[in-house]
Coordinates of C-alpha atoms in Angstrom, one line a residue:
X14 CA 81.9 123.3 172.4
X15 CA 79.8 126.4 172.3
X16 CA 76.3 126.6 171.6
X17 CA 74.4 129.8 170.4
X18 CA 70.5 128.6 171.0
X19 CA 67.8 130.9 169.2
X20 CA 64.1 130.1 171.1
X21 CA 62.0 131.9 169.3
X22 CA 58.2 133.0 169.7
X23 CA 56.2 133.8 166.8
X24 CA 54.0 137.6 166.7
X25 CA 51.1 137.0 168.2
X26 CA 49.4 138.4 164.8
X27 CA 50.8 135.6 162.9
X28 CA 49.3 131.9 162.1
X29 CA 51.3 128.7 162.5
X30 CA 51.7 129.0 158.9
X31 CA 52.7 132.4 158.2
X32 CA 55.4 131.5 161.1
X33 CA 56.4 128.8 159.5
X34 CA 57.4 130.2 155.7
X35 CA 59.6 133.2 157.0
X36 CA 60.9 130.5 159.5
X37 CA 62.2 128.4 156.4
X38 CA 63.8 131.5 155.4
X39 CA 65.3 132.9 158.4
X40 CA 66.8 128.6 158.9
X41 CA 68.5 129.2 155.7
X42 CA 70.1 132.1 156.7
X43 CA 70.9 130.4 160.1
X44 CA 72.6 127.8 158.3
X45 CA 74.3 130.3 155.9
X46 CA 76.0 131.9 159.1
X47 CA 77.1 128.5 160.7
X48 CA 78.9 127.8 157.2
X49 CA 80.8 131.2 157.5
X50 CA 81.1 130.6 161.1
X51 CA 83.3 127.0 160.4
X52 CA 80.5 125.7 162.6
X53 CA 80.6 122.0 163.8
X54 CA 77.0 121.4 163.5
X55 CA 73.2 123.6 163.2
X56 CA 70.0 122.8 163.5
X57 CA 66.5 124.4 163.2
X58 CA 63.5 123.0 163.9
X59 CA 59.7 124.3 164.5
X60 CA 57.9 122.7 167.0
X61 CA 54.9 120.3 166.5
X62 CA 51.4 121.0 166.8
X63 CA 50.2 117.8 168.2
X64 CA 47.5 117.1 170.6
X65 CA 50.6 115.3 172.8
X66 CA 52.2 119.1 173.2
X67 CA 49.4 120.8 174.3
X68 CA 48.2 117.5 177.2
X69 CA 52.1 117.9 178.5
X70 CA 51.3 121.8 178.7
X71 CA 47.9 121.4 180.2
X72 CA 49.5 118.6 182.7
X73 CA 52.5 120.7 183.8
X74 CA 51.6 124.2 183.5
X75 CA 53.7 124.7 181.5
X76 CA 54.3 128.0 178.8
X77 CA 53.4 127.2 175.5
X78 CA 56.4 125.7 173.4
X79 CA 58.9 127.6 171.3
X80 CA 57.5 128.5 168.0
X81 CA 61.4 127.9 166.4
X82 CA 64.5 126.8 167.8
X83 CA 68.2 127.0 166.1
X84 CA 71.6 125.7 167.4
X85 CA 74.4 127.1 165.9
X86 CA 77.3 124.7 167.4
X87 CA 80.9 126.6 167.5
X88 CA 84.3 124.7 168.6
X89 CA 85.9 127.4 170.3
X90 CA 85.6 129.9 173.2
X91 CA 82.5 132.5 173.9
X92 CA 85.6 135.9 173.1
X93 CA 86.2 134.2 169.6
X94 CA 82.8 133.2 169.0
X95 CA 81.7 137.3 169.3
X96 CA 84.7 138.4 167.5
X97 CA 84.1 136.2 164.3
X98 CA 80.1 137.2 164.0
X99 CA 81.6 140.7 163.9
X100 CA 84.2 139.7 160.6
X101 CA 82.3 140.9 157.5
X102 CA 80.7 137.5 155.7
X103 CA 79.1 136.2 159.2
X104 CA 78.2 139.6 159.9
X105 CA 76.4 140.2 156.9
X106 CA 74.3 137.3 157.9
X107 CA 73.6 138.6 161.5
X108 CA 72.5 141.4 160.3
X109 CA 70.1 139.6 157.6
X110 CA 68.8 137.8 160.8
X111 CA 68.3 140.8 162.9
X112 CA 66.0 142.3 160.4
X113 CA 64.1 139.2 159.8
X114 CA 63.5 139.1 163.5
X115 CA 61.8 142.5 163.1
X116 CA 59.0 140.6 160.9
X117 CA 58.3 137.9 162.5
X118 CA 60.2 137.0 166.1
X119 CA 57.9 137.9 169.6
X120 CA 61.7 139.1 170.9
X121 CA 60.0 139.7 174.7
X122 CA 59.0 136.5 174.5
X123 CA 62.2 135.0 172.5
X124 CA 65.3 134.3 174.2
X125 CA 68.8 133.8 172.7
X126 CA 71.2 132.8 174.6
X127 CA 74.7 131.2 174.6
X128 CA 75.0 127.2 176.4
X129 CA 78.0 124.8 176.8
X130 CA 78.0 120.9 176.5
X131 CA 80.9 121.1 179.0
X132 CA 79.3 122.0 182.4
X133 CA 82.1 122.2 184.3
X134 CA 84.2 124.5 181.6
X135 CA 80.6 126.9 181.8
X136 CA 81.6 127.4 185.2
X137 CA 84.6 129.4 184.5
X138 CA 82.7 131.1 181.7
X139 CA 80.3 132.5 183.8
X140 CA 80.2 136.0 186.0
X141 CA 79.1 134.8 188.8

């Protein structure tokens, strides 16, 4: 089971709230791809502002939390994963995403990033 994880930071220009409506947007298209994509499973979520995340930030040291996060979950190997966002329905939505990114998405501070369940199989997945 592959994982494509989306950590995303919100411009600094933009409120909580401005993040949040072109986030609802950009989880609908998230979840448009995942259909196209046969996925097994997607989820978006923004985080919280709560009192409790910013006391487990101040405690730890921590970086401030992701603004956004989506899973898109894949049953099938990292090759296959790339070669189906390139067929033309999920690509249509990639591409939807990458502009959207352009509005809204910190990408220095963002991180995308495919993850496995299986840690042993990620082993022979990686380069090094």
């Amino acid at each position: 089971m592959l994982k494509w994880v989306q950590c995303i930071r919100r411009r600094p220009e933009l409120t909580v709230v401005e993040f949040r409506r072109t986030w609802l947007e950009y989880g609908e298209e998230v979840v448009s791809l995942a259909a196209e994509l046969g996925a097994t499973r997607v989820e978006v979520s923004a985080a919280l502002v709560v009192p409790a995340n910013a006391a487990w930030r101040e405690h730890h040291g921590s970086a401030a939390p992701f603004d956004g996060l989506a899973e898109i979950h894949f049953q099938g190997s990292a090759p296959e994963f790339f070669r189906r966002l390139e067929e033309p329905g999920p690509k249509e939505h990639v591409d939807r995403l990458l502009a959207m990114q352009d509005d809204f998405v910190d990408l220095p501070h963002s991180c995308f990033f495919l993850a496995s369940q299986d840690v042993e199989a990620s082993f022979s997945l990686g380069e090094g």
